Coordinates of C-alpha atoms in Angstrom, one line a residue:
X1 CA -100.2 -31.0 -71.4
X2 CA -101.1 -33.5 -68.7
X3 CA -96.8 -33.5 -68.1
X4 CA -97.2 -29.8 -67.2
X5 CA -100.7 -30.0 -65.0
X6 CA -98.7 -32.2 -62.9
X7 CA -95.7 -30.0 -62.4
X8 CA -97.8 -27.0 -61.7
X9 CA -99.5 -29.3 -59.3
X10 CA -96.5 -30.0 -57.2
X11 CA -95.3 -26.8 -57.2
X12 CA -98.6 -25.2 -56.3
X13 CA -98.5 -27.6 -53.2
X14 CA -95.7 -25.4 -51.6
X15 CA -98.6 -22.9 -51.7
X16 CA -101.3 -24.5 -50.1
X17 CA -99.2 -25.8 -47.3
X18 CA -99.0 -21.9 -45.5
X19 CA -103.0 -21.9 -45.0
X20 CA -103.7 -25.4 -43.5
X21 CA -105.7 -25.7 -40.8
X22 CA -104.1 -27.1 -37.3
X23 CA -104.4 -30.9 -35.1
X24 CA -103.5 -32.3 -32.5
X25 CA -104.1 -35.7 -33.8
X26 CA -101.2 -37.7 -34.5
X27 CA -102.8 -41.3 -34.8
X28 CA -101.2 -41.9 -38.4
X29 CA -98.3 -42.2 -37.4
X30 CA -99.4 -45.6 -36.2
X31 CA -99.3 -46.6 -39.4
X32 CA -95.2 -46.7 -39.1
X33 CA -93.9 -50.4 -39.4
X34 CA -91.6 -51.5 -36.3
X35 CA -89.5 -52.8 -39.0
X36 CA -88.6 -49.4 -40.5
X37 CA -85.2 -49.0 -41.7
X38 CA -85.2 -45.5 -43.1
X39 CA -87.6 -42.8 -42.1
X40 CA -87.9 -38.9 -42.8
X41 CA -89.7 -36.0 -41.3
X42 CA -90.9 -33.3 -43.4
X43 CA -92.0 -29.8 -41.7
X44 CA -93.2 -28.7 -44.6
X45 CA -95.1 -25.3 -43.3
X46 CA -91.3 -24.3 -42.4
X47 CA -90.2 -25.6 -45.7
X48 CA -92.7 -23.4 -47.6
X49 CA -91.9 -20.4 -45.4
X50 CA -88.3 -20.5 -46.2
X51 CA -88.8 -21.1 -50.0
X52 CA -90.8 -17.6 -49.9
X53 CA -93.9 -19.0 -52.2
X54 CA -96.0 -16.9 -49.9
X55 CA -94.7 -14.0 -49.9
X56 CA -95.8 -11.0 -51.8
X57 CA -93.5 -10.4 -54.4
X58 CA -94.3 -14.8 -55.5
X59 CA -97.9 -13.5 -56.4
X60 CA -97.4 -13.1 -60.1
X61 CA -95.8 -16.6 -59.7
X62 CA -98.9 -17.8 -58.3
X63 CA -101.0 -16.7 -60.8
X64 CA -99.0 -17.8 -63.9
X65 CA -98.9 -21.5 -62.2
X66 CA -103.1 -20.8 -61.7
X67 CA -103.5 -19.6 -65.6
X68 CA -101.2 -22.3 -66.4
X69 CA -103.7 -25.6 -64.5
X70 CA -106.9 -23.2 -65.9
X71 CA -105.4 -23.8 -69.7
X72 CA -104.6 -27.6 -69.0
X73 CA -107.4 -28.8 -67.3
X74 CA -111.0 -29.8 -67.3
X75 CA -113.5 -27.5 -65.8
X76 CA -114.3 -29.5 -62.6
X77 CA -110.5 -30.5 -61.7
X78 CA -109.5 -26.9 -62.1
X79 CA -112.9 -26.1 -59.7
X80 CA -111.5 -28.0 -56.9
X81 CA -107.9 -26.8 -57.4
X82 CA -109.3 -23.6 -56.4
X83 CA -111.5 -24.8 -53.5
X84 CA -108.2 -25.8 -52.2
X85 CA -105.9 -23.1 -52.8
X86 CA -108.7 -20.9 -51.1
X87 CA -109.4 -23.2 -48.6
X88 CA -106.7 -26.0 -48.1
X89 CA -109.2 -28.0 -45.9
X90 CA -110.8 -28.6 -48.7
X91 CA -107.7 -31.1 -49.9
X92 CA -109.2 -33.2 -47.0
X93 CA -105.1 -33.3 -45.4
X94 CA -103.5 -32.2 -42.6
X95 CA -100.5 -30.9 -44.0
X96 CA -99.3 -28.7 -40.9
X97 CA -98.9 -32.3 -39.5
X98 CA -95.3 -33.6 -39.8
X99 CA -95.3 -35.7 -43.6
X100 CA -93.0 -38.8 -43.2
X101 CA -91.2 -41.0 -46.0
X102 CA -90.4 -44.3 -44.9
X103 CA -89.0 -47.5 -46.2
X104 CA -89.4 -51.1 -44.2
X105 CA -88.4 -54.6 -44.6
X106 CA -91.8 -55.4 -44.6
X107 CA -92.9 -52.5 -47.1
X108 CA -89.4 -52.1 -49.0
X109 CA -90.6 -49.0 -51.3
X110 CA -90.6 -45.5 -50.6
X111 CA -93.8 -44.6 -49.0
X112 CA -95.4 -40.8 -48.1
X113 CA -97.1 -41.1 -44.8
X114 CA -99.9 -37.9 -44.6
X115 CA -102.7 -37.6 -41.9
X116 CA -106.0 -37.0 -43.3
X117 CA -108.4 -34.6 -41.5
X118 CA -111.4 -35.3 -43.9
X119 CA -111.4 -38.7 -45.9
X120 CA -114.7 -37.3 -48.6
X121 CA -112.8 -34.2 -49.1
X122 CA -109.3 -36.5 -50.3
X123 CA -111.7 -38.4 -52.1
X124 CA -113.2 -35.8 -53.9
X125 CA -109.8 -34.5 -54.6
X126 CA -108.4 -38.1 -56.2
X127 CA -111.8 -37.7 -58.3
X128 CA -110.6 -34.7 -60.0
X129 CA -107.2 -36.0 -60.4
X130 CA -108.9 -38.9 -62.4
X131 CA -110.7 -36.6 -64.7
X132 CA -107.4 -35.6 -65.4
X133 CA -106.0 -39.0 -66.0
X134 CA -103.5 -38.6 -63.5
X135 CA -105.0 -41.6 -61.5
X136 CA -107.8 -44.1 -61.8
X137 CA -111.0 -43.2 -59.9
X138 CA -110.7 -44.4 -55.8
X139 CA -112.3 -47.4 -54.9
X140 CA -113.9 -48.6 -51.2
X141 CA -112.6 -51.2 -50.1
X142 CA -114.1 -52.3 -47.1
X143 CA -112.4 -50.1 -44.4
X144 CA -109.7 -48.1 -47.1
X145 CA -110.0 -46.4 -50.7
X146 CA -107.7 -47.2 -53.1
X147 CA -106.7 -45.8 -55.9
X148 CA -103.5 -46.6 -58.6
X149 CA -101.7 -43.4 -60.3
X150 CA -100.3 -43.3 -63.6
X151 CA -97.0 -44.5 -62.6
X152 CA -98.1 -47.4 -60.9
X153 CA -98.2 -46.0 -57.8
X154 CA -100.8 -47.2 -55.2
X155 CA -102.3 -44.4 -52.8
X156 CA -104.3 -46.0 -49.9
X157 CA -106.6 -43.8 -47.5
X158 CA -109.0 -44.1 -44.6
X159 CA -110.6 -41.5 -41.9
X160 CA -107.3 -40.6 -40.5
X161 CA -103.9 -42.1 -42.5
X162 CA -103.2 -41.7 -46.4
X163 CA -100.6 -43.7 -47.7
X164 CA -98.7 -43.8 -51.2
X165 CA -96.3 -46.2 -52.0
X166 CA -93.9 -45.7 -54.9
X167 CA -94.7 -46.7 -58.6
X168 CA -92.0 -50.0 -57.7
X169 CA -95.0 -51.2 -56.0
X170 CA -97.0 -52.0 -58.7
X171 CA -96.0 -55.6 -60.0
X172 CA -97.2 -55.9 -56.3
X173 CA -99.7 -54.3 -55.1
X174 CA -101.8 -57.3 -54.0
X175 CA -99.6 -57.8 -51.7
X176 CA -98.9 -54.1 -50.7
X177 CA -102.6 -53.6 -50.1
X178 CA -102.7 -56.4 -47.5
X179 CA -99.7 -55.2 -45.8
X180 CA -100.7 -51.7 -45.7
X181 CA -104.2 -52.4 -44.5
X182 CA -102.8 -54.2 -41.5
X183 CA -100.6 -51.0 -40.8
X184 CA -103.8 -48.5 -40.8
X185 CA -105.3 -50.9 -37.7
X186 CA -101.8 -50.9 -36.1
X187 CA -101.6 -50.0 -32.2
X188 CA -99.0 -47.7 -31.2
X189 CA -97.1 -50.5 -29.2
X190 CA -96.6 -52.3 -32.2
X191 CA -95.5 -49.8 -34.6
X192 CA -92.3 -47.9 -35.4
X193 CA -93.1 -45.1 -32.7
X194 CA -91.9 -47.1 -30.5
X195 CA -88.6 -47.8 -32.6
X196 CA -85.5 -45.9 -30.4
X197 CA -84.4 -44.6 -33.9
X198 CA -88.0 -42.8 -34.6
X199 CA -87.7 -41.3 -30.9
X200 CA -84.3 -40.2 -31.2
X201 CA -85.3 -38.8 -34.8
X202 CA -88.4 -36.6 -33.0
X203 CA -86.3 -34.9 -30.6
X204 CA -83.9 -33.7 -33.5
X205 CA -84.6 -30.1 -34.7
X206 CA -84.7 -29.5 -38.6
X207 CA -86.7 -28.9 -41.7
X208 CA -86.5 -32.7 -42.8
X209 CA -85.1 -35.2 -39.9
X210 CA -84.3 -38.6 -40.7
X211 CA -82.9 -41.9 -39.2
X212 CA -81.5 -44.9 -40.9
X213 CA -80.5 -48.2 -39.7
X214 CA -77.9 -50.2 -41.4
X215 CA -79.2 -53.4 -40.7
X216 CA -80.9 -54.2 -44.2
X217 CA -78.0 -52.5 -46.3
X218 CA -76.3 -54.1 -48.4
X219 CA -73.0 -56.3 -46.6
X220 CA -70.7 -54.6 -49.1
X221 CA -71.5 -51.7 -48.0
X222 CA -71.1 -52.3 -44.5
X223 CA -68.0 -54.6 -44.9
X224 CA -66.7 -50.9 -46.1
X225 CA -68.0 -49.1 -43.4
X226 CA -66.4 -51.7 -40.3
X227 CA -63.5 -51.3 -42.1
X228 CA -60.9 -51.1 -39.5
X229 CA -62.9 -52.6 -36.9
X230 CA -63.0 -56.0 -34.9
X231 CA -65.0 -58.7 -36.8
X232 CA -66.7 -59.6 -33.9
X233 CA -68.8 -56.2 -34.2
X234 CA -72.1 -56.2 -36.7
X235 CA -72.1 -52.7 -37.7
X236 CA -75.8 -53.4 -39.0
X237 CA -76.5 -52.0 -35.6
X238 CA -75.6 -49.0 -36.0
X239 CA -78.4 -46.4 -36.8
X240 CA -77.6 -42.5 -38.7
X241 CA -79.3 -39.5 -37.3
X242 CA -80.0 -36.1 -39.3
X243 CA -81.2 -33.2 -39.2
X244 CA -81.5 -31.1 -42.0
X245 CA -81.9 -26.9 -42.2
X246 CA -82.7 -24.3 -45.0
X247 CA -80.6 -21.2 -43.0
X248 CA -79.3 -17.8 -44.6
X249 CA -77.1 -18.9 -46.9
X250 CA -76.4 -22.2 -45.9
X251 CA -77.7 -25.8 -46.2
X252 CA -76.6 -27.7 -43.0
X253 CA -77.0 -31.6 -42.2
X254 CA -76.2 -32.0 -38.4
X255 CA -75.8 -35.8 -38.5
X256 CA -74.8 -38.5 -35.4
X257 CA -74.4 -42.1 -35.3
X258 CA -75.5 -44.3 -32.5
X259 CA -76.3 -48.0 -31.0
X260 CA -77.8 -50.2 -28.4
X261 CA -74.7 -52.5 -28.8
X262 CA -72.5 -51.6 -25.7
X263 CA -69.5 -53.9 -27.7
X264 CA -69.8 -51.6 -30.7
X265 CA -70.1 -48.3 -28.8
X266 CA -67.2 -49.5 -27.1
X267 CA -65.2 -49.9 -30.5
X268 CA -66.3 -46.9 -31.7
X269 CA -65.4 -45.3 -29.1
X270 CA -61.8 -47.0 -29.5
X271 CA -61.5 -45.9 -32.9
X272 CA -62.6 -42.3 -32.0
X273 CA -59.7 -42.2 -29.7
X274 CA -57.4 -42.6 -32.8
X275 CA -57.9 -39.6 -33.8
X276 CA -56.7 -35.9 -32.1
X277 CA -57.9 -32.7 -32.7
X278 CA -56.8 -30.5 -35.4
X279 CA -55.0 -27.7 -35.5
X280 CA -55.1 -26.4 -39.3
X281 CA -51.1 -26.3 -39.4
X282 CA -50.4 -27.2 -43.3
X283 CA -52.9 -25.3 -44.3
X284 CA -49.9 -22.3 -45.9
X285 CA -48.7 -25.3 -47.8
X286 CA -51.6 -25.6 -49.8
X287 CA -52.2 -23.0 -52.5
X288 CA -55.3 -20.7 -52.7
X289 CA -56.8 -22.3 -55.6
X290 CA -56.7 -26.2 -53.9
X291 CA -60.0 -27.3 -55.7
X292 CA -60.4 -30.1 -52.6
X293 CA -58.9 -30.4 -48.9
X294 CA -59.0 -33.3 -46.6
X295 CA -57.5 -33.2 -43.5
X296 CA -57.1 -35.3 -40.2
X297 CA -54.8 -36.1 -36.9
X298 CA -53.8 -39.4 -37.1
X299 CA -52.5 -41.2 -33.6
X300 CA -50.7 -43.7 -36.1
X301 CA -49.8 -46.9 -33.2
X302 CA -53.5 -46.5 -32.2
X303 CA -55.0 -46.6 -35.6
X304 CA -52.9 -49.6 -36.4
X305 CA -53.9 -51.2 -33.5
X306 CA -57.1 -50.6 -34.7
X307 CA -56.7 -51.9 -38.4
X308 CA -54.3 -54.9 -37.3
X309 CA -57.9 -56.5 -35.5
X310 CA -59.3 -56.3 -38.9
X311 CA -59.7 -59.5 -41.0
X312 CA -60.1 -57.9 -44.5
X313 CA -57.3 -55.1 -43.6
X314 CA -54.9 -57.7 -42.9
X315 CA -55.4 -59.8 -45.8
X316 CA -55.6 -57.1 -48.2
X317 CA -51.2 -57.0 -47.8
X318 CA -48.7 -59.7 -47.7
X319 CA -45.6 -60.2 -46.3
X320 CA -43.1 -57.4 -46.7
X321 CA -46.2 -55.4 -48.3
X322 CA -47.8 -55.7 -44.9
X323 CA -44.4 -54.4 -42.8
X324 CA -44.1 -51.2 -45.2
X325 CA -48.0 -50.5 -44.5
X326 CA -47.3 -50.8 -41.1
X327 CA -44.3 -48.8 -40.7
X328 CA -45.8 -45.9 -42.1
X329 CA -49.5 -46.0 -40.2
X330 CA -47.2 -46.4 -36.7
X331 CA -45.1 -43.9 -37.7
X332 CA -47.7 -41.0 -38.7
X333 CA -48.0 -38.9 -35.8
X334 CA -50.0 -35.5 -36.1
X335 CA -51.6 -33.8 -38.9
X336 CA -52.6 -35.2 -42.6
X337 CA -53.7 -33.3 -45.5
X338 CA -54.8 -34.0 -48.8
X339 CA -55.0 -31.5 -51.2
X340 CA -56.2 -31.6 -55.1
X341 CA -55.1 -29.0 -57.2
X342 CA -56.2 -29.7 -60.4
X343 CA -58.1 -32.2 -62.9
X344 CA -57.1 -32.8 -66.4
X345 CA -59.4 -33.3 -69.4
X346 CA -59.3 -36.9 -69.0
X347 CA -60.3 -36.2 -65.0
X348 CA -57.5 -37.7 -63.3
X349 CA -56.8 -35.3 -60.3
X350 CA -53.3 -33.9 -59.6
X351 CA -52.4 -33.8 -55.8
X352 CA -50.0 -33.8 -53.3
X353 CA -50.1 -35.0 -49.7
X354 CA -48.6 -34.3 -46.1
X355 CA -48.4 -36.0 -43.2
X356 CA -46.3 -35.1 -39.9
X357 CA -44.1 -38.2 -38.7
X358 CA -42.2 -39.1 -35.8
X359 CA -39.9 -41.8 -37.7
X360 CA -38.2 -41.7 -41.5
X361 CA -39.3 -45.1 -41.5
X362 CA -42.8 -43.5 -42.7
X363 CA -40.5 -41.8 -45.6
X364 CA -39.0 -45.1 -46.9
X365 CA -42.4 -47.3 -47.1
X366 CA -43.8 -43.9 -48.6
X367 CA -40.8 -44.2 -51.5
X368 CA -41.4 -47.6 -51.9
X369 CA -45.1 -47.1 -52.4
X370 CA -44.2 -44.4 -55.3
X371 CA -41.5 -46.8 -57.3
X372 CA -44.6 -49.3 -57.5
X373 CA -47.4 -47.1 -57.9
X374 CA -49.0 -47.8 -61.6
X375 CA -49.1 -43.8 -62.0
X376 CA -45.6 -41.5 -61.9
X377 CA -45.5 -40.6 -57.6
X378 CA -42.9 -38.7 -56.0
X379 CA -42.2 -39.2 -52.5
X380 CA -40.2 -38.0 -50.0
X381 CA -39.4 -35.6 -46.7
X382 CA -39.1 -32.2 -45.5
X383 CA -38.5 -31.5 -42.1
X384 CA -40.9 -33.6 -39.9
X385 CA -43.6 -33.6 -43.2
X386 CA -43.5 -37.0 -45.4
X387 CA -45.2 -35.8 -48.7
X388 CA -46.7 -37.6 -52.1
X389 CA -47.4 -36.0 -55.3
X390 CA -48.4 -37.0 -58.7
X391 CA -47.6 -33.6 -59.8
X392 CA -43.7 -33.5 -60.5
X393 CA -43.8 -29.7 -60.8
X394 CA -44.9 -29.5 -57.2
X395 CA -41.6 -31.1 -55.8
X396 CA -39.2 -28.3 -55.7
X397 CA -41.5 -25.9 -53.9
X398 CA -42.9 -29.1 -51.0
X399 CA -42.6 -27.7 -47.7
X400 CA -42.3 -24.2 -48.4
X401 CA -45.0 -22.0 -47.4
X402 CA -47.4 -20.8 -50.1
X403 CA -47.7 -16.6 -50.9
X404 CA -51.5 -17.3 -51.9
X405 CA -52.1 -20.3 -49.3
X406 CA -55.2 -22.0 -48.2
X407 CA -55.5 -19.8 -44.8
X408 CA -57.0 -17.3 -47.7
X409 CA -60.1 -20.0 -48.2
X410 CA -63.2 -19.0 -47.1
X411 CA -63.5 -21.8 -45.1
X412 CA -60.1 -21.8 -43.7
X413 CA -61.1 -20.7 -40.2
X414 CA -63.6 -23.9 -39.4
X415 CA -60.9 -26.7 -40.0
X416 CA -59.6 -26.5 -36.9
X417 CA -60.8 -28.2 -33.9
X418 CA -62.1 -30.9 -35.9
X419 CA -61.3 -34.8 -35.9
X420 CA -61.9 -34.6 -39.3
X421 CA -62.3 -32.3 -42.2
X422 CA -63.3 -32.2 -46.1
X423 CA -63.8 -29.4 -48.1
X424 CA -64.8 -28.4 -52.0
X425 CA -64.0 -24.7 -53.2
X426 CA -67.0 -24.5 -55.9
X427 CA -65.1 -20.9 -57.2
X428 CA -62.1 -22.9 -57.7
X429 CA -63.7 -25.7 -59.7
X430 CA -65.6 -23.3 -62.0
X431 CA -61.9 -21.7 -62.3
X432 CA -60.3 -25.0 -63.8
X433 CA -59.7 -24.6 -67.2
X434 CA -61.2 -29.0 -67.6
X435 CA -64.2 -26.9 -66.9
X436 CA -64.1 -23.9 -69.7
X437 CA -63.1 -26.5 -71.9
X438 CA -67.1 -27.3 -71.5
X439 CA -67.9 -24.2 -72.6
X440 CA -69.0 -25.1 -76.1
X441 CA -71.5 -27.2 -74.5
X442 CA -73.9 -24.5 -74.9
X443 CA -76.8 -23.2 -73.2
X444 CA -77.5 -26.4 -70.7
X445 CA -73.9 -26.3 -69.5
X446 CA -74.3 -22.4 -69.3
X447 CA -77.7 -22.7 -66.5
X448 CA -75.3 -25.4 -64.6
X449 CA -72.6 -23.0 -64.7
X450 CA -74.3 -20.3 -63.3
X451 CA -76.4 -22.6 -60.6
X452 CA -73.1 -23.8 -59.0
X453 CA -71.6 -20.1 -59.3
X454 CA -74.0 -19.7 -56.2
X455 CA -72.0 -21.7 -54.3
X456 CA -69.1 -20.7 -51.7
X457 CA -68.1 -24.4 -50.6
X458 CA -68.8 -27.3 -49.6
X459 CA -67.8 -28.8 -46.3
X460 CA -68.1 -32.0 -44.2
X461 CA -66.8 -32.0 -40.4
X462 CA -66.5 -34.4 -38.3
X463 CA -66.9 -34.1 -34.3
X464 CA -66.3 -36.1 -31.4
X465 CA -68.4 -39.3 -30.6
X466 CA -70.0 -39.7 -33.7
X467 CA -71.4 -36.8 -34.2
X468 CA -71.1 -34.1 -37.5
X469 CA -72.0 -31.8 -39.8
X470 CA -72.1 -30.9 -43.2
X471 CA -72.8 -28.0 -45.1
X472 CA -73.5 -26.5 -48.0
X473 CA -72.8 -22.8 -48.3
X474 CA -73.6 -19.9 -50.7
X475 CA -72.4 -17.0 -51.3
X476 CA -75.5 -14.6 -49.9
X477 CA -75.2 -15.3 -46.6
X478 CA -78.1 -12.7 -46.2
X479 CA -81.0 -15.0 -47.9
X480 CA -82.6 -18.2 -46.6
X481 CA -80.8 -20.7 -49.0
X482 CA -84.3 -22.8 -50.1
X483 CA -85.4 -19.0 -50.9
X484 CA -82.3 -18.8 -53.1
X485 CA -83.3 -22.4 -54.5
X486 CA -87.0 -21.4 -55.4
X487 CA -85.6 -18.1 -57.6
X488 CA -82.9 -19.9 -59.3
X489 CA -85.9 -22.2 -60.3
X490 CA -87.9 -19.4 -61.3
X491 CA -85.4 -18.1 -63.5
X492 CA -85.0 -21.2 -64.8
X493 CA -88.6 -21.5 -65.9
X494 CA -89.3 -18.3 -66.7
X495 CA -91.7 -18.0 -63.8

């Protein structure tokens, strides 16, 4: 019972969020370390807007969640739940105020940043919440409360900042509590505002904004990322902006990269220039039903130029390995496009590739490629087009334009123009007979089924100087996609 209190809870949130009162204050966010590595903005009066929880025909909704906290709780929690819904002031936080989630080197678990417009009121609130047993009863301590929820999460408040850090910050939460008591007497100078990735991340327009540096991550993953680039550059420096939207029938990340470092900026920028335009001109070679497309122009002499400065690229090949890599990268000169066509049971994925060439010396390291590939690979040309295939049956018809092509996709007409572009037809994946092989899986598989039966496509493109988007898109195109989320949900519930 306590399991489902908590749900209603944090759906009834979404609820209270439309009727907050304004400020101007924005002291709490202060409390953001300078050492913040990954931060995100939550405008979550938008967010509740476009989910529809407000509007008219979500009243029912509201009261089944209201009947629901009434059966599960105690008489005084369940009086202040309805203090608040009626009056969110009474939840003693400012929830028209930007919510931030944050993660530091000095503070390395996820941690909600709130402002708090009346400290007895969140008090009050926490008390009820401990009647409940869904935290312990706050404590003073000296200028903070404190309080510890039932999965070890720690929740630390004062007269204008509430902070809760993640239940992974239990085994130490001695030490959390010191750090985060020095944060709530931070001066702006010294914290994160002043961080050019927090700036950079306020100026960006979204539901949820974020910024992420790359310093802390892990040097595998980076090593992965510099792939291709000089190993002079640290690509640590490197910090990833988004912006995130809920629009009519479409989820859309606008997403950029950028740096202090003039030497990187300068190798991106190299790297960049490796890359043309597209100009969607394989697409009739792909059939209608491609589950996935990838496509890019490829300056081949400039992207080897690129690769040959790399330490790990050149000592991943050896000797006449290394030539036969070479002579087809140089060689590529135009359009390349990777298409899946199907998956089998046991999920290996059936393909076939293009790419336009200005030498058949890209054909021959292609072929020599196929005879040693571990997997059956035929390789070969037509015309200016060097193509691979796993898919033998796909031979005799390579190069030959398709009667049912991908021009048909619905996301045919935004490939071009792009430096880069991926795309996933969900239709065609719920058409692949792997999939209605899962049918017998019953009624779970069934709601997953019909969930992704939402879905048009996916699609990730990729612009000029770092810069992106990607984009999930339904097919309503009429209603606000977060809208579409919160009735799927309500299906799914029953609500």
């Amino acid at each position: 019972m306590k399991r489902n209190v908590s749900c209603c809870l944090s759906v009834l949130i979404g609820l209270i969020i439309v009727l907050t009162g304004c400020s101007d204050k924005k002291e709490y966010t202060n409390a953001v370390p300078a050492d913040t590595q990954v931060l995100a903005r939550f405008d979550l009066v938008a967010i509740a807007q476009k989910s529809g929880l407000n509007d008219k025909e979500n009243q029912a909704t509201k009261s089944k969640l209201m009947d629901a906290l009434k059966e599960g709780m105690g008489a005084a929690a369940y009086k202040q739940m309805e203090k608040i819904i009626a009056d969110p002031a009474e939840s003693g936080l400012t929830l028209n105020q930007p919510v931030y989630l944050f993660s530091s080197r000095g503070l390395p678990y996820p941690t909600l940043l709130i402002k708090v417009d009346n400290e007895e009121k969140v008090t009050a609130t926490l008390e009820a919440m401990a009647s409940e047993q869904l935290c312990k009863k706050p404590v003073e301590e000296g200028d903070y409360y404190l309080t510890t929820m039932t999965d070890g999460s720690v929740c630390m408040y004062n007269e204008g900042t509430f902070m809760l850090i993640s239940g992974t910050a239990n085994a130490a939460s001695k030490e959390v509590q010191t750090t985060v008591a020095k944060l709530f007497d931070q001066d702006a100078e010294k914290s994160g505002v002043k961080n050019k990735g927090f700036i950079k991340m306020e100026q960006q327009k979204g539901d949820i904004t974020f910024f992420a540096s790359m310093r802390d991550l892990p040097e595998a993953y980076t090593k992965q990322i510099a792939f291709g680039l000089s190993d002079d550059v640290d690509l640590r420096e490197v910090f990833v902006l988004g912006a995130l939207r809920f629009e009519n029938g479409k989820i859309s990340i606008n997403y950029e990269t950028y740096s202090e470092n003039k030497e990187l900026n300068a190798q991106l920028d190299k790297q960049q220039k490796a890359f043309g335009k597209l100009k969607s001109s394989l697409t009739g070679l792909f059939p209608a039903s491609t589950v996935a497309y990838i496509s890019m122009n490829i300056k081949g002499k400039d992207l080897y130029g690129i690769l040959s400065e790399n330490r790990e690229f050149q000592n991943a090949f050896i000797g006449a390995e290394r030539k036969e890599v070479k002579n087809f990268i140089t060689h590529v000169n135009g359009e390349v496009a990777v298409a899946i066509t199907d998956f089998s049971m046991f999920g290996i994925p059936g393909f076939i590739a293009y790419a336009e060439i200005d030498n058949d010396e890209a054909v021959a390291a292609l072929k020599k490629y196929a005879m040693t590939s571990f997997i059956p690979m035929y390789a070969g040309k037509s015309g200016n087009l060097a193509y691979l295939t796993n898919n033998r049956a796909l031979v005799a018809s390579v190069g030959k334009t398709v009667e049912k092509s991908l021009t048909s996709a619905p996301f045919a007409s935004n490939i071009a123009g792009n430096s880069f572009y991926f795309a996933l037809n969900a239709e065609n994946i719920l058409n692949l007979s792997a999939i209605n092989e899962l049918s017998s899986y019953g009624e779970e598989f069934a709601m997953y089924r019909n969930m992704a039966s939402q879905i048009s496509f996916l699609e990730v493109k990729g612009y000029d100087n770092g810069k992106g988007e990607a984009a999930l898109v339904l097919k309503d195109p009429k209603t606000n996609a977060l809208k579409q989320m919160v009735n799927f949900a309500k299906q799914f519930t029953g609500l």
